[in-house]
Every structure is written in structure tokens, then in C-alpha cells.
Coordinates of C-alpha atoms and ligand atoms in Angstrom, one line a residue:
M1 CA 0.0 0.0 0.0
N2 CA 1.2 3.5 -0.8
S3 CA 0.9 6.5 1.6
K4 CA -2.4 7.6 0.1
E5 CA -4.0 4.1 0.4
L6 CA -2.7 3.8 4.0
K7 CA -4.3 7.1 5.0
E8 CA -7.5 6.2 3.3
T9 CA -7.6 2.9 5.1
F10 CA -6.8 4.7 8.4
I11 CA -9.7 7.1 7.9
S12 CA -12.1 4.2 6.9
L13 CA -11.2 2.6 10.3
Y14 CA -11.0 5.6 12.6
G15 CA -13.1 8.2 10.8
E16 CA -12.1 11.8 9.9
G17 CA -10.4 13.8 12.5
K18 CA -8.9 17.3 13.0
N19 CA -5.4 16.1 14.0
E20 CA -2.6 15.4 11.5
I21 CA -1.9 11.9 10.2
H22 CA 1.7 10.8 10.3
I23 CA 3.4 7.7 8.7
F24 CA 6.5 6.0 9.9
F25 CA 8.4 2.9 8.7
S26 CA 10.8 0.3 10.2
P27 CA 12.3 -2.6 8.2
G28 CA 12.8 -6.3 8.8
R29 CA 16.3 -7.7 8.7
V30 CA 18.3 -10.5 7.4
N31 CA 21.4 -11.6 9.3
L32 CA 24.4 -12.5 7.0
I33 CA 26.5 -14.2 9.8
G34 CA 26.8 -14.1 13.6
E35 CA 23.9 -16.3 14.7
H36 CA 22.9 -16.8 18.3
T37 CA 25.8 -14.7 19.3
D38 CA 24.0 -11.5 20.3
Y39 CA 22.8 -12.6 23.7
N40 CA 26.3 -14.0 24.3
G41 CA 28.0 -10.7 23.9
G42 CA 29.3 -11.5 20.5
Y43 CA 29.4 -10.0 17.0
V44 CA 26.5 -10.0 14.5
F45 CA 26.4 -8.8 10.9
P46 CA 22.8 -8.1 9.8
C47 CA 21.3 -5.7 7.3
A48 CA 17.9 -4.0 7.1
L49 CA 15.6 -5.1 4.3
S50 CA 13.5 -2.9 2.1
F51 CA 10.3 -4.5 3.4
G52 CA 9.0 -3.9 6.9
T53 CA 6.2 -2.3 8.9
Y54 CA 4.4 1.0 8.2
L55 CA 2.7 2.8 11.0
V56 CA -0.1 5.4 10.4
L57 CA -0.8 7.4 13.5
R58 CA -3.0 10.3 14.7
R59 CA -3.6 11.7 18.1
N60 CA -7.2 11.0 19.3
D61 CA -7.5 13.3 22.3
R62 CA -8.8 10.4 24.4
R63 CA -7.0 8.5 27.2
M64 CA -6.6 5.4 25.1
V65 CA -4.4 3.9 22.4
R66 CA -6.2 1.9 19.7
F67 CA -4.6 -0.6 17.4
A68 CA -5.5 -2.0 14.0
T69 CA -3.6 -3.6 11.2
T70 CA -4.1 -4.2 7.5
N71 CA -2.7 -7.7 7.9
F72 CA -5.4 -9.2 10.2
D73 CA -8.9 -8.3 11.3
H74 CA -7.9 -8.4 15.0
R75 CA -8.1 -4.9 16.6
G76 CA -7.4 -3.8 20.2
E77 CA -7.1 -0.9 22.6
V78 CA -5.5 0.0 25.9
K79 CA -6.6 2.6 28.4
L80 CA -3.8 4.9 29.4
D81 CA -5.1 5.2 33.0
E82 CA -5.0 1.5 33.6
P83 CA -2.2 -1.1 33.8
F84 CA -1.5 -2.7 30.4
E85 CA -2.2 -6.4 30.3
K86 CA -0.7 -8.9 27.8
E87 CA -3.4 -10.4 25.7
G88 CA -2.7 -14.0 24.8
K89 CA -0.6 -14.3 21.7
S90 CA -2.1 -11.2 20.1
W91 CA 0.1 -9.2 17.6
F92 CA -0.5 -6.0 19.5
N93 CA 1.4 -7.2 22.6
Y94 CA 4.5 -6.0 20.7
P95 CA 3.4 -2.3 20.5
V96 CA 1.7 -2.4 23.9
G97 CA 5.0 -3.7 25.3
V98 CA 6.8 -0.7 23.8
L99 CA 4.2 1.7 25.3
N100 CA 4.6 0.0 28.6
E101 CA 8.4 0.4 28.6
L102 CA 8.0 4.1 27.7
R103 CA 5.5 4.6 30.5
N104 CA 7.8 2.8 32.9
K105 CA 10.4 5.3 32.0
S106 CA 7.8 8.0 33.0
K107 CA 7.3 9.2 29.4
E108 CA 3.9 10.7 29.1
I109 CA 2.0 9.0 26.3
E110 CA -1.2 10.5 25.1
G111 CA -4.1 9.0 23.2
V112 CA -3.3 7.9 19.6
D113 CA -4.9 5.8 17.0
L114 CA -2.5 3.4 15.2
L115 CA -2.8 1.5 12.0
Y116 CA 0.1 -1.0 11.2
S117 CA 0.7 -2.4 7.8
G118 CA 3.5 -5.0 7.3
D119 CA 4.9 -6.4 4.1
I120 CA 7.3 -8.8 5.7
P121 CA 6.2 -12.5 5.3
N122 CA 4.8 -13.4 8.6
G123 CA 6.7 -15.7 11.0
A124 CA 9.5 -16.0 8.5
G125 CA 12.2 -15.1 10.9
L126 CA 12.8 -11.8 9.2
S127 CA 12.0 -9.8 12.3
S128 CA 8.5 -8.6 11.6
S129 CA 8.0 -8.3 15.4
A130 CA 11.1 -6.2 15.9
S131 CA 10.0 -3.9 13.1
I132 CA 6.6 -3.5 14.8
E133 CA 8.4 -2.6 18.1
M134 CA 10.8 -0.3 16.4
V135 CA 8.3 1.6 14.4
T136 CA 6.2 2.1 17.5
A137 CA 9.1 3.3 19.6
F138 CA 10.4 5.6 16.8
A139 CA 7.0 7.1 16.1
M140 CA 6.2 7.8 19.7
N141 CA 9.6 9.4 20.2
E142 CA 8.9 11.7 17.3
I143 CA 5.3 12.6 18.0
F144 CA 5.7 13.2 21.7
A145 CA 9.2 14.6 21.5
F146 CA 10.8 12.3 24.0
G147 CA 14.3 13.2 22.8
K148 CA 15.6 9.6 22.8
D149 CA 18.3 8.6 20.4
R150 CA 18.0 5.5 18.2
M151 CA 20.1 3.3 20.5
E152 CA 17.8 4.1 23.5
L153 CA 14.8 3.2 21.3
V154 CA 16.4 -0.1 20.3
K155 CA 16.9 -1.0 24.0
I156 CA 13.3 0.0 24.8
S157 CA 12.0 -2.3 22.0
Q158 CA 14.2 -5.2 23.1
S159 CA 13.0 -4.8 26.7
A160 CA 9.4 -4.8 25.5
E161 CA 10.0 -8.1 23.9
N162 CA 11.9 -9.5 26.9
N163 CA 9.6 -8.2 29.7
F164 CA 6.2 -7.9 28.1
V165 CA 6.0 -10.4 25.3
G166 CA 8.2 -12.9 27.2
V167 CA 10.8 -13.8 24.5
N168 CA 14.3 -13.4 25.8
C169 CA 15.7 -12.1 22.5
G170 CA 19.0 -10.4 22.1
I171 CA 19.5 -6.9 20.6
M172 CA 20.3 -7.7 16.9
D173 CA 16.8 -7.5 15.3
Q174 CA 15.7 -4.2 16.9
F175 CA 19.2 -2.8 16.2
A176 CA 19.1 -3.7 12.5
S177 CA 15.6 -2.3 12.1
A178 CA 16.6 1.0 13.7
M179 CA 20.1 1.5 12.3
G180 CA 20.0 0.0 8.8
A181 CA 21.4 1.8 5.8
S182 CA 20.8 1.0 2.1
D183 CA 23.6 -1.2 0.6
H184 CA 25.3 -1.6 4.0
A185 CA 25.5 -4.3 6.5
L186 CA 25.8 -3.6 10.3
F187 CA 28.8 -4.9 12.1
L188 CA 27.7 -4.8 15.8
N189 CA 29.6 -5.8 18.9
C190 CA 26.7 -6.8 21.1
D191 CA 28.7 -6.4 24.3
T192 CA 29.9 -2.8 23.9
L193 CA 27.2 -1.8 21.3
D194 CA 30.0 -0.3 19.1
Y195 CA 29.0 -0.6 15.5
E196 CA 30.1 0.1 12.0
R197 CA 28.2 0.3 8.7
V198 CA 30.1 -1.8 6.2
P199 CA 29.4 -1.3 2.5
L200 CA 28.2 -4.5 0.9
K201 CA 30.4 -4.8 -2.2
L202 CA 28.7 -7.8 -3.9
D203 CA 29.7 -7.1 -7.5
G204 CA 27.7 -9.4 -9.7
M205 CA 26.1 -11.2 -6.8
K206 CA 22.7 -11.1 -5.1
I207 CA 21.5 -11.9 -1.6
V208 CA 18.7 -14.4 -2.0
I209 CA 16.3 -15.2 0.9
A210 CA 14.4 -18.5 0.8
N211 CA 11.4 -19.0 3.2
T212 CA 10.8 -22.6 4.3
N213 CA 7.2 -21.7 5.0
K214 CA 7.4 -24.1 7.9
R215 CA 5.3 -23.1 10.9
R216 CA 7.6 -22.4 13.7
G217 CA 5.7 -24.1 16.5
L218 CA 7.6 -24.0 19.8
A219 CA 10.3 -21.6 18.5
D220 CA 10.1 -19.2 21.4
S221 CA 10.5 -21.8 24.1
K222 CA 13.3 -23.5 22.3
Y223 CA 15.0 -20.1 21.8
N224 CA 14.7 -19.4 25.6
E225 CA 16.1 -22.9 26.3
R226 CA 19.2 -22.2 24.1
R227 CA 19.8 -19.0 25.9
A228 CA 19.5 -20.7 29.3
Q229 CA 22.0 -23.4 28.2
C230 CA 24.5 -20.7 27.3
E231 CA 24.1 -19.0 30.6
S232 CA 24.6 -22.3 32.4
A233 CA 27.8 -22.9 30.3
V234 CA 29.1 -19.5 31.5
E235 CA 28.4 -20.4 35.1
S236 CA 30.5 -23.6 34.7
I237 CA 33.4 -21.8 33.1
R238 CA 33.3 -19.2 35.9
K239 CA 34.6 -21.9 38.3
E240 CA 38.0 -21.2 36.8
K241 CA 37.9 -18.1 34.8
K242 CA 36.0 -14.8 35.3
I243 CA 34.0 -14.2 32.1
K244 CA 31.0 -12.1 31.5
H245 CA 29.9 -13.8 28.3
L246 CA 30.8 -16.9 26.2
S247 CA 32.2 -14.5 23.6
D248 CA 34.9 -13.4 26.0
L249 CA 36.7 -16.7 25.1
N250 CA 38.6 -17.5 21.9
L251 CA 38.6 -21.1 20.7
D252 CA 41.9 -22.1 22.4
E253 CA 40.7 -20.7 25.7
F254 CA 37.4 -22.5 25.3
N255 CA 39.1 -25.8 24.5
A256 CA 41.3 -25.5 27.6
L257 CA 38.3 -24.8 29.8
S258 CA 35.5 -26.9 28.2
H259 CA 36.1 -29.8 30.6
L260 CA 34.4 -27.6 33.2
I261 CA 31.1 -27.9 31.4
S262 CA 29.9 -31.4 32.3
D263 CA 26.7 -31.4 30.2
E264 CA 27.7 -32.5 26.6
T265 CA 24.8 -30.6 25.0
E266 CA 25.8 -27.3 26.8
K267 CA 29.3 -27.9 25.7
R268 CA 28.3 -28.0 22.0
R269 CA 26.0 -25.0 22.4
A270 CA 29.0 -23.0 23.8
R271 CA 31.3 -24.3 21.1
H272 CA 28.9 -23.0 18.4
V273 CA 28.8 -19.5 20.0
I274 CA 32.6 -19.3 20.2
T275 CA 33.3 -20.6 16.7
E276 CA 30.5 -18.5 15.2
N277 CA 32.0 -15.4 16.8
T278 CA 35.4 -16.2 15.2
R279 CA 33.7 -16.8 11.9
T280 CA 31.9 -13.5 12.0
L281 CA 35.1 -11.6 12.5
A282 CA 36.8 -13.6 9.7
A283 CA 33.8 -13.0 7.4
I284 CA 34.0 -9.2 7.8
E285 CA 37.7 -9.2 7.2
A286 CA 37.1 -11.3 4.0
L287 CA 34.4 -8.9 2.8
N288 CA 36.6 -5.9 3.4
K289 CA 39.2 -7.5 1.2
G290 CA 36.6 -8.2 -1.5
D291 CA 37.0 -12.0 -0.9
I292 CA 33.4 -13.1 -1.3
I293 CA 34.4 -16.7 -1.8
S294 CA 35.8 -16.9 1.7
F295 CA 32.8 -15.0 3.0
G296 CA 30.5 -17.7 1.4
Q297 CA 32.5 -20.5 2.9
L298 CA 32.2 -19.0 6.4
M299 CA 28.4 -18.8 5.8
N300 CA 28.4 -22.5 5.0
Q301 CA 30.4 -23.3 8.1
S302 CA 28.0 -21.2 10.2
H303 CA 25.0 -23.2 9.0
D304 CA 26.8 -26.5 9.7
S305 CA 27.6 -25.4 13.3
L306 CA 24.0 -24.2 13.8
R307 CA 22.9 -27.7 12.6
D308 CA 25.3 -29.8 14.5
D309 CA 26.3 -27.9 17.6
Y310 CA 23.4 -25.5 18.2
E311 CA 20.7 -27.8 16.7
V312 CA 18.3 -25.0 15.6
T313 CA 18.0 -25.9 11.9
G314 CA 15.7 -28.9 11.1
K315 CA 14.8 -30.7 8.0
E316 CA 13.4 -27.8 6.0
L317 CA 16.3 -25.4 6.6
D318 CA 18.8 -28.1 6.0
T319 CA 17.1 -29.1 2.7
L320 CA 17.1 -25.6 1.4
V321 CA 20.7 -25.2 2.2
E322 CA 21.8 -28.5 0.8
E323 CA 19.9 -27.8 -2.5
A324 CA 21.2 -24.3 -2.6
R325 CA 24.8 -25.5 -2.4
K326 CA 24.3 -27.8 -5.4
V327 CA 23.5 -24.9 -7.7
E328 CA 26.5 -23.6 -9.6
G329 CA 27.0 -20.0 -8.7
T330 CA 26.0 -20.3 -5.0
I331 CA 28.8 -18.7 -3.0
G332 CA 27.4 -19.6 0.4
S333 CA 24.1 -20.6 2.0
R334 CA 22.9 -20.7 5.6
M335 CA 19.9 -20.3 7.9
T336 CA 19.3 -16.8 9.2
G337 CA 17.6 -15.7 12.4
A338 CA 16.6 -17.8 15.3
G339 CA 16.0 -21.0 13.2
F340 CA 13.5 -23.8 13.8
G341 CA 12.0 -22.9 10.4
G342 CA 12.0 -19.4 8.9
C343 CA 14.5 -18.5 6.2
T344 CA 17.8 -19.2 4.6
V345 CA 20.1 -16.5 3.2
S346 CA 22.4 -17.3 0.2
I347 CA 24.8 -15.3 -1.9
V348 CA 24.3 -16.2 -5.5
E349 CA 25.9 -15.0 -8.8
E350 CA 23.5 -12.7 -10.4
D351 CA 23.1 -14.6 -13.7
Q352 CA 22.4 -17.8 -11.7
V353 CA 19.6 -16.4 -9.5
E354 CA 16.8 -17.6 -11.8
T355 CA 18.2 -21.1 -12.0
F356 CA 18.8 -21.0 -8.2
I357 CA 15.1 -20.2 -7.5
R358 CA 13.8 -22.7 -9.9
E359 CA 16.1 -25.6 -8.9
V360 CA 16.0 -25.1 -5.2
G361 CA 12.3 -24.5 -5.2
L362 CA 11.6 -27.7 -7.2
R363 CA 13.9 -30.0 -5.1
Y364 CA 12.7 -28.5 -1.8
K365 CA 9.1 -29.3 -2.8
E366 CA 10.0 -32.8 -3.9
R367 CA 11.8 -33.5 -0.6
T368 CA 9.5 -31.8 1.9
G369 CA 6.2 -31.3 0.2
L370 CA 6.4 -27.6 1.0
S371 CA 6.6 -24.7 -1.4
A372 CA 9.4 -22.2 -0.6
D373 CA 9.1 -18.5 -1.4
F374 CA 12.2 -16.6 -2.7
Y375 CA 13.1 -12.9 -2.4
V376 CA 16.1 -11.2 -3.9
A377 CA 16.9 -8.9 -1.0
E378 CA 17.2 -5.2 -1.3
I379 CA 19.1 -3.7 1.5
G380 CA 17.2 -0.6 2.8
D381 CA 17.3 2.1 5.5
G382 CA 16.5 1.9 9.2
S383 CA 13.5 3.5 11.0
K384 CA 12.3 6.6 9.3
R385 CA 9.4 9.0 8.9
I386 CA 7.5 8.7 5.6
N387 CA 5.6 12.0 5.8
Ligands
GLA401 C1 16.3 -14.0 16.9 C2 16.5 -13.0 18.1 C3 17.9 -12.3 17.9 C4 19.0 -13.3 17.7 C5 18.6 -14.3 16.6 C6 19.7 -15.4 16.5 O1 16.2 -13.3 15.7 O2 15.5 -12.0 18.1 O3 18.1 -11.5 19.1 O4 19.3 -13.9 18.9 O5 17.4 -14.9 16.9 O6 20.9 -14.9 16.1

């Protein structure tokens, strides 16, 4: 929908009004490498996509915030003079969570009507939820002049998801949604929050996203379980060495200390985090040198580690990756995001993209019975005002 259509839909839902209508946007993201490292104080390398969530907003001069979306029929509202309650698995828990965080920081929210419109495939692991949170935080900050910078809004959005929605996510998705820049990936140190925008020099290559279209079932609880296993591994290592995060260790240090982790599963989880962190640094170095081949090999190794050590891939993601790697012109292919379904990301030579989509789609269907969707990624900007 374009801005005019969004405004018309807004008015058809909420009626005409004297206050001005504003439109904001925050994108989804795809992570190129550095998976399940963010909550371990490690490095990530995501980029913002050109698709995301639009938010149309108008003050309503009532003590309530009303929610609607063009994506589902489900509408909601919260009263500003009452505590905000989480409502089952409703989509508007994400924006209500953000309002809750802002209110906890004694930021005075006034009544507004909100219409969300997302063009990110739902539940695909491309951070539709982070884009809803970020667009809400960004818009509220602008409209009510809270004076917060982007990084503060990123933290508010992450806290909303941790505290209100109940998913213990790291900072990567909200960060990518807020900070993205077209044709750049974001190299973020999740411990210090230092970051750099790195130009994506992919001459003659494209980033292709493939959606497994697998329902992600228990993804949130499995995600929280992985996180708890990493924390437990940190506790074990602390018996001999003071560390804050798993990412404080390099591979040699880990190998010397790994006997302290008695649980074999936790040991493998920790090994993934540490090797992935090393791979992420190597990948960025390769990219800076224009060595895309090495970058692709590191992507492949990342997937294999997520499959064998972290165990977050599953048949559908593994099939997409296996078939992708068989196509000539595929430089690298891996799952992206939390896993357990969702998407893969591949770097493919431009003149092979059509073949890639056809071949991988066909073989994936044969092997899983599911139809994959493919997107040639356009790398876009972070949160912004549209009008
Ligand atoms: C999800 C989380 C992120 C990150 C990734 C895995 O997308 O929201 O914080 O942990 O999984 O890298």
C-alpha cells in the first residue's frame, strides 16, 4: 500500500479527525552471519531489508491507544489510566509492550490511533516483530518529542519483547531495524554496542532469501532454552575463569576450559557460540578484502555449526541449504535468524539467480512437500518518517 492508500484505510477505520496523520516505517532484517551470538556478547552482521512495517498514526484526544492492522482483522485498545495487560498471543502485545516500557520510564504517552501495515512475510524469521516494536518506539519518540536517540529506542524495543512479550531475544533485530542503511550491513559488537556500517560490495552477486514456509511451533520456548544453556555454560566456566559472556573466550581458551562444562549438550552450544564469533570476524575481514568466496565458505560453516552444535535448523532449513549449495553460482548458504523454520540466506551469482530459485524450489518441494518463497533482497534504510 502506498501512503495515500494507507491514509484512506486509516480514515475508513477511525473516521475523519482534526489532528494530523503521520506515517513511519521500520524494516525487517536478514542476518548474514553471527547467529545466536548477540545474547552471548558476540558479533553480528545483519542488514535491514526494504520491506518492513508501516505505522499510520493520529492523536485521538482520548485517554486510550487503539490498534488496527491491514494484515489481520484483529483490533485492540488499551486505556492509558489502567495497567497494560498482555493479551494471549495477540500481535498488539508488541506495540503495547513498547508503550509499557516508555510509560515505565515516565514518558507521558497521550491517546493515539494506530494502523500498522506490514509487508514482511509473517513468521518467516525476518523480524516482523522487531519492526513493529521499532516503528512504535520511533514514532512515539517523534510525535511526543521524548528526545531519545536510536540506541535508546532499540533498547526499549528489546525490553518490550523480553519483559512484556516474554521472549528473551538479544538486541540484533531491533538494532538492525533502527540502524540499517541501504547497501550496507551492520557490524555490531553486542557487548559494547559499538558498531560500523560496512558497504556490501557484492559485484555481480545477489542476496537471495528463501522462506521454508514451515510453521515455527515451539520456537520461542526452544530459543529461551538455548539461551539458558549458554548461561549455564558461562556459570560452569566461571569456576576457573572470570568471564561475562561466552564470547569473551577464543577457541583455544574454550578448549582449555571446556572440561568444566559437564553437560555435553551445553558444551556443544557453547562451542557454536565461540566458533561463530570467530567466523563472523573472519567474514567481515574477507568482505573488506573483497574476498566473497571466503565469506561464502564461512556462511556455510556457520550453518553447519547451527545444525550440528546448536541444533536449531531442522529438515526444512537443511534441505534448502543442501539444495542451494548444489546450484552452480551459489557462493554460500545458511539459515538466518533464530532457526526452527524461517528463512535461509544465500549469496548467488546474479546470472544464476533464476536457476537457483527454480532448482532449489523444485527440489525442496520434492523433498519436503512444502513450497518455498524466494526474495532477492534489497538492503534498505532503518526506521524513518515517511511523511
Ligand atoms: C532472533 C533473536 C535475535 C538473535 C537471533 C539469533 O532473531 O530475536 O536477538 O538472537 O534470533 O541470532
